[in-house]
PDB file of C-alpha atoms in Angstrom:
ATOM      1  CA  UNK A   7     -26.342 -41.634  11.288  1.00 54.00           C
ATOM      2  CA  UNK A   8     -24.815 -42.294   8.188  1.00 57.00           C
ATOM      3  CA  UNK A   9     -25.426 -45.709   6.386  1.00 61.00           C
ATOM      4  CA  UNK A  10     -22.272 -47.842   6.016  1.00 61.00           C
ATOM      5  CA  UNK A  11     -21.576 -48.595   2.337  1.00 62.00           C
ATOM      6  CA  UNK A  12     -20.298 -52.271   1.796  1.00 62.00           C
ATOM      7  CA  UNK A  13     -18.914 -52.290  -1.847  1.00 60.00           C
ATOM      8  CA  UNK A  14     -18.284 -56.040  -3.181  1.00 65.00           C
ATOM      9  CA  UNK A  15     -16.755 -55.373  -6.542  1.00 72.00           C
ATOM     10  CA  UNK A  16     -13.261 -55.347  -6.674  1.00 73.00           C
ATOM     11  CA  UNK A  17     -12.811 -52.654  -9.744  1.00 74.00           C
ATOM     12  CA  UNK A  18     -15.735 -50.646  -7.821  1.00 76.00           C
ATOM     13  CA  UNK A  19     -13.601 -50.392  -4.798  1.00 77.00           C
ATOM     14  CA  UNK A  20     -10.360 -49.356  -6.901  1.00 82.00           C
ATOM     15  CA  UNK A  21     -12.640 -47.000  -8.389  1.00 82.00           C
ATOM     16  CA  UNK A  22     -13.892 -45.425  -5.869  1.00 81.00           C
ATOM     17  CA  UNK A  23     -10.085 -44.915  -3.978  1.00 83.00           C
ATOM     18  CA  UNK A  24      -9.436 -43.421  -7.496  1.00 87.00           C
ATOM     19  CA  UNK A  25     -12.152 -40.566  -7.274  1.00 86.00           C
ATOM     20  CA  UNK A  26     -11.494 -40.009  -3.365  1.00 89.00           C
ATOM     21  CA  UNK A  27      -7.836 -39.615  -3.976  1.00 87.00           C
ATOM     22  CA  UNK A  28      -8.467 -37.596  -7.462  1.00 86.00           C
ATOM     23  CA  UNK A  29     -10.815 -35.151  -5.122  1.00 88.00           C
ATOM     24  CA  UNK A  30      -7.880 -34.780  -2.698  1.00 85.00           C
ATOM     25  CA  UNK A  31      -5.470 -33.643  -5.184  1.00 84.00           C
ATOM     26  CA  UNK A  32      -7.897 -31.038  -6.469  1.00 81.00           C
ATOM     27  CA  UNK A  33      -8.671 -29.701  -2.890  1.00 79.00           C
ATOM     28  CA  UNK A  34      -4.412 -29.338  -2.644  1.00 76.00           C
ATOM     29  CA  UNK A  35      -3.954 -27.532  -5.993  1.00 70.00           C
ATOM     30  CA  UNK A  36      -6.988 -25.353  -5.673  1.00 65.00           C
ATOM     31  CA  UNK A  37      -5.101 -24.555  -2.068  1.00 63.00           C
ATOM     32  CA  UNK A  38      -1.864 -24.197  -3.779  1.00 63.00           C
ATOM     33  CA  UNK A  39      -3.620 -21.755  -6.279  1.00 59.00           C
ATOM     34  CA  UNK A  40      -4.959 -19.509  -3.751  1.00 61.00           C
ATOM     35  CA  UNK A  41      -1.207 -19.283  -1.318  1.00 64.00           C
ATOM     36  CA  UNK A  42      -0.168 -17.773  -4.786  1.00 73.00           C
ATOM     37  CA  UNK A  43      -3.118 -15.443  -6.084  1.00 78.00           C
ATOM     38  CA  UNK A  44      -4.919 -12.986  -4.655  1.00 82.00           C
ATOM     39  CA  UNK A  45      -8.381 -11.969  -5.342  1.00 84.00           C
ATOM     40  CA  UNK A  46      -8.658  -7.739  -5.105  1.00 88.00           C
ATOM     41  CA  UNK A  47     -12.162  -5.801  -5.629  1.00 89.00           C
ATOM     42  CA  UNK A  48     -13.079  -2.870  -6.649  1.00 91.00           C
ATOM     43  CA  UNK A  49     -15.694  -2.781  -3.878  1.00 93.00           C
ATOM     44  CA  UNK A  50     -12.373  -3.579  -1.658  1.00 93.00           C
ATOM     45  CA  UNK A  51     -11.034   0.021  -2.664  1.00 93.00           C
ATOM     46  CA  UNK A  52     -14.055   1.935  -3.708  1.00 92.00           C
ATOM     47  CA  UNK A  53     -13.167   5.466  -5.330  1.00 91.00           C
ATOM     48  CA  UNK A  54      -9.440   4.443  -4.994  1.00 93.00           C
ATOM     49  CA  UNK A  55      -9.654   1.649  -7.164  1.00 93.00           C
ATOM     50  CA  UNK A  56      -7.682   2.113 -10.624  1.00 94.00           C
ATOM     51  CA  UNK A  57      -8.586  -0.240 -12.747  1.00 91.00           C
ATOM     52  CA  UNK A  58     -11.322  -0.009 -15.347  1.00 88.00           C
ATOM     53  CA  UNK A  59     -12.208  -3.676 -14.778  1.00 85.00           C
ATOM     54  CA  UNK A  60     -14.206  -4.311 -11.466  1.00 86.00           C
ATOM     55  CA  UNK A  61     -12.097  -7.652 -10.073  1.00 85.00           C
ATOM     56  CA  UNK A  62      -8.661  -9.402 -10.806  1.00 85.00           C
ATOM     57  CA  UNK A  63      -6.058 -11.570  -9.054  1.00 84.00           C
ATOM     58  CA  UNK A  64      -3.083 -10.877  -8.400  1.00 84.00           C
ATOM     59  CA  UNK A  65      -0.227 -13.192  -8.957  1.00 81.00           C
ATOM     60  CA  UNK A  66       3.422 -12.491  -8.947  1.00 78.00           C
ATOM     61  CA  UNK A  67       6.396 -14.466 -10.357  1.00 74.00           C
ATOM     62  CA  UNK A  68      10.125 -13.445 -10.034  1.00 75.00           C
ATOM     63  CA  UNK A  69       8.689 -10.172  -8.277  1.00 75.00           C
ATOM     64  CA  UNK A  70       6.656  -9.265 -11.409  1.00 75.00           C
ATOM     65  CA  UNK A  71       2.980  -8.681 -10.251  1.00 77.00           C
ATOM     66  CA  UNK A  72       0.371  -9.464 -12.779  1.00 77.00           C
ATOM     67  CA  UNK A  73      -3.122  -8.329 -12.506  1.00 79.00           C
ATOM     68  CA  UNK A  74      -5.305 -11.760 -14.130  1.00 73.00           C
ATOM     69  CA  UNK A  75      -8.423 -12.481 -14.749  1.00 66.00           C
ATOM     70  CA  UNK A  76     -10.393 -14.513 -12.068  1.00 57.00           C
ATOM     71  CA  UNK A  77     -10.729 -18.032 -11.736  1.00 52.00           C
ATOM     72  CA  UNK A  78     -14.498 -17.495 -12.715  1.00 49.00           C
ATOM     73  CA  UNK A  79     -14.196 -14.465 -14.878  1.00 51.00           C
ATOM     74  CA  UNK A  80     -14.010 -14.567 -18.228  1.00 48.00           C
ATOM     75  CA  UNK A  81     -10.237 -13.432 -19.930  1.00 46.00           C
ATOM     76  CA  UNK A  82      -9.955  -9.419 -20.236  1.00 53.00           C
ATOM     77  CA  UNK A  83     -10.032  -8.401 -24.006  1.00 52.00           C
ATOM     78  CA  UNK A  84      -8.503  -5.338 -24.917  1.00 49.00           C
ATOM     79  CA  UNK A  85      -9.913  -2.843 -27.917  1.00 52.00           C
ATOM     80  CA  UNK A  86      -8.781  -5.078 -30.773  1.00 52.00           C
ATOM     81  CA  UNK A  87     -11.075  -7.978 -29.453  1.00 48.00           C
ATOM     82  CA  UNK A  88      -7.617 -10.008 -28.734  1.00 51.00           C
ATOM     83  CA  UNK A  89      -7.844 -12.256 -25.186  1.00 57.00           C
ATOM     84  CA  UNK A  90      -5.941 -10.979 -22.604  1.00 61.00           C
ATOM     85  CA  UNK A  91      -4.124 -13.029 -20.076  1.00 68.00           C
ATOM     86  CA  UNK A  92      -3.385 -10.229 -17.016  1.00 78.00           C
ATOM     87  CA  UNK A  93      -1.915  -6.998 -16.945  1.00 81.00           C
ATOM     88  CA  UNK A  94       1.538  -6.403 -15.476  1.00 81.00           C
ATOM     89  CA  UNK A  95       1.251  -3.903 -12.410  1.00 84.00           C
ATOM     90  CA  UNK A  96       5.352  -3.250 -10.967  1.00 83.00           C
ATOM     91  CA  UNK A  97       7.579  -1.985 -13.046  1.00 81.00           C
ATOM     92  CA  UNK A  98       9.703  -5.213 -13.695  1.00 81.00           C
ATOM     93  CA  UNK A  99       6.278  -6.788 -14.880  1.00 78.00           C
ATOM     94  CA  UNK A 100       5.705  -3.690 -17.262  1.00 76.00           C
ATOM     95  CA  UNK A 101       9.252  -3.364 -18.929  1.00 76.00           C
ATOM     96  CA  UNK A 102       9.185  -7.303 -19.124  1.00 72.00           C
ATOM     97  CA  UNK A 103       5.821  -6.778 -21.327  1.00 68.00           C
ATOM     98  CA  UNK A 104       7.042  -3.476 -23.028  1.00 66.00           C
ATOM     99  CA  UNK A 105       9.718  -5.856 -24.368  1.00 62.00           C
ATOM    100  CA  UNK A 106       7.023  -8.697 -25.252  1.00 60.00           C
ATOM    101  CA  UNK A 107       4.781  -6.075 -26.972  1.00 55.00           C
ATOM    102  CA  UNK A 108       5.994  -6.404 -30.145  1.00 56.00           C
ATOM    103  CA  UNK A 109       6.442 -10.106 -30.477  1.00 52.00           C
ATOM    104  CA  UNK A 110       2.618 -10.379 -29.385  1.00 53.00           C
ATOM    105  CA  UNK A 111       1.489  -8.197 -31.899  1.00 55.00           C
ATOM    106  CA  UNK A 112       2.697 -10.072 -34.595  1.00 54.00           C
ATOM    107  CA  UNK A 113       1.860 -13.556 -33.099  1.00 50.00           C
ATOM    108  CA  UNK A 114      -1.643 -12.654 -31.758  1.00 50.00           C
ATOM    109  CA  UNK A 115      -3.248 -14.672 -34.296  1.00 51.00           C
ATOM    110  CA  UNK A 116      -1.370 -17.751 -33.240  1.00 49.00           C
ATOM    111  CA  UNK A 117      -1.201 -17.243 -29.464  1.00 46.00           C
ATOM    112  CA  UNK A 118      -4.232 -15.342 -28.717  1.00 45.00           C
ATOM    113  CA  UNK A 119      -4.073 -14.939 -24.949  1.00 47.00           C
ATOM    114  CA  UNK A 120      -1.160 -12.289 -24.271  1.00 63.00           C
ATOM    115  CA  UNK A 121      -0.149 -10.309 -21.382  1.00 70.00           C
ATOM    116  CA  UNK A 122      -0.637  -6.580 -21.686  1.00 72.00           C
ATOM    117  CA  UNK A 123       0.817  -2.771 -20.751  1.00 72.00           C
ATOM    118  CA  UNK A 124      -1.713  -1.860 -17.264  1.00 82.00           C
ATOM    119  CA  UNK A 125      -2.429   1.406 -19.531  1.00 82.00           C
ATOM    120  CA  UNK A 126      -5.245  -0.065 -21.164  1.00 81.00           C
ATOM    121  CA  UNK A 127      -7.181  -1.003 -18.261  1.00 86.00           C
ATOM    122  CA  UNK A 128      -5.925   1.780 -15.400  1.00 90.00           C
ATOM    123  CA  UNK A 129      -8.173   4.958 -14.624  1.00 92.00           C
ATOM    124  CA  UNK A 130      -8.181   8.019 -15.684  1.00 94.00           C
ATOM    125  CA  UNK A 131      -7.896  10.283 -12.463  1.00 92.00           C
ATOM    126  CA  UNK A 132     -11.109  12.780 -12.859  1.00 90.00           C
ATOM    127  CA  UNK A 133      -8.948  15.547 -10.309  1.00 90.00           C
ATOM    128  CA  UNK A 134      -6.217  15.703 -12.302  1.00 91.00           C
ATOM    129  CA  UNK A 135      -6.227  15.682 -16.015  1.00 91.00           C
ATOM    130  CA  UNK A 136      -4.095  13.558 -18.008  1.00 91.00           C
ATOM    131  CA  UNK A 137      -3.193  11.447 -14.723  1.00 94.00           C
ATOM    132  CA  UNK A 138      -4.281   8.021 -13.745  1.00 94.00           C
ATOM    133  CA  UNK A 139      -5.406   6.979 -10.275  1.00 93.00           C
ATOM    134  CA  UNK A 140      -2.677   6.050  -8.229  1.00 93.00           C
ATOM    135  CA  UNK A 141      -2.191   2.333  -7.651  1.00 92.00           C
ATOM    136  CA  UNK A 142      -2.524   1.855  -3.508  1.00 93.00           C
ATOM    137  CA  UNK A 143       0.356   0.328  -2.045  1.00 92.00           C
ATOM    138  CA  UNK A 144      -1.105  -2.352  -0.015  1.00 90.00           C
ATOM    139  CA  UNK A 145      -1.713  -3.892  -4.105  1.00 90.00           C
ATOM    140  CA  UNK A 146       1.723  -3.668  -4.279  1.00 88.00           C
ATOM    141  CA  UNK A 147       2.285  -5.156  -0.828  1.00 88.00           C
ATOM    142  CA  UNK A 148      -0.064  -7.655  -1.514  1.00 87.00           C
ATOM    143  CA  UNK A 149       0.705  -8.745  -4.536  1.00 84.00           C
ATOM    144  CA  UNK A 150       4.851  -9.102  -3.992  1.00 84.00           C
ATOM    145  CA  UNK A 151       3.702 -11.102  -0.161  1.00 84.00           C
ATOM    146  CA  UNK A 152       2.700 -13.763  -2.611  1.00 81.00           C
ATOM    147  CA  UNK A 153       5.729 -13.941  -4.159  1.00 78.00           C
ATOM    148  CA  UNK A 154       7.310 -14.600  -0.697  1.00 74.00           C
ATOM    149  CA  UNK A 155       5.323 -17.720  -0.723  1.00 69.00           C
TER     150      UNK A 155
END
C-alpha cells in the first residue's frame, strides 16, 4: 500500500499541482506528436528500404510528406556538414524544396537547419544502374494518413 502524503505548506501544495499538471501537458503533446509522425525502419522494410539513413519519421503538412530526423536521433547532415531538418518524399514536398533550394544555400550560415532534395539520402538500386530503389507505397500511404489527422 502506498503511504498517504499529507503536505502542510501552502506554496508546496501549489507546487506540487504545478508539476502534476505540467506532467499532464507533456504526456498530451508527446501524444499529439506521435497522431502526426510516424516512426519507419529500415529493419521495417529490409532490402526494400531506400534511404541511406537507417530510421526517420514521417510527418506531412498540406500533403507534403517529409522524411525527419527522430525524436532521439541526432539531425541528418548532408556532404557540406550543414544540419538537415528532413527530406521531402511526394512530389509537392520536393518541388516545394526545389524552389527553397536556392534561398537555403545562401542563408545556410544563418539558418543552419534546412530541408533538403530526398536525392541525397535515397539508394542507389544495385539491379539497375543509374536508378534508385523505389519508394514503397505503404510510405506514401502512411505518411499522407497522418495528414488526415
Amino acid at each position: 500500500m502506498f503511504p498517504i502524503i499529507i503536505i502542510n505548506n501552502k506554496y508546496l501544495k501549489y507546487f506540487s499541482v504545478f508539476v502534476i499538471f505540467l506532467i499532464f501537458i507533456l504526456m498530451y503533446l508527446n501524444w499529439k506528436y506521435y497522431q502526426k509522425h510516424i516512426l519507419i525502419t529500415q529493419q521495417e522494410y529490409g532490402e526494400k528500404w531506400p534511404f541511406t539513413v537507417s530510421r526517420g519519421v514521417l510527418t506531412c503538412t498540406n500533403n507534403m510528406l517529409i522524411l525527419e530526423k527522430d525524436l532521439w536521433g541526432s539531425l541528418f547532415r548532408n556532404k557540406d556538414e550543414i544540419n538537415i531538418a528532413g527530406y521531402a518524399i511526394n512530389g509537392k514536398a520536393r518541388s516545394e524544396v526545389r524552389s527553397s533550394l536556392e534561398w537555403n544555400s545562401t542563408h545556410a550560415e544563418k539558418y543552419p537547419v534546412i530541408f533538403a532534395d530526398l536525392t541525397e539520402i535515397w539508394r542507389d538500386n544495385p539491379s539497375i544502374r543509374g536508378s534508385k530503389i523505389p519508394i514503397p507505397q505503404d510510405i506514401f500511404e502512411k505518411g499522407l494518413a497522418v495528414c488526415n489527422k
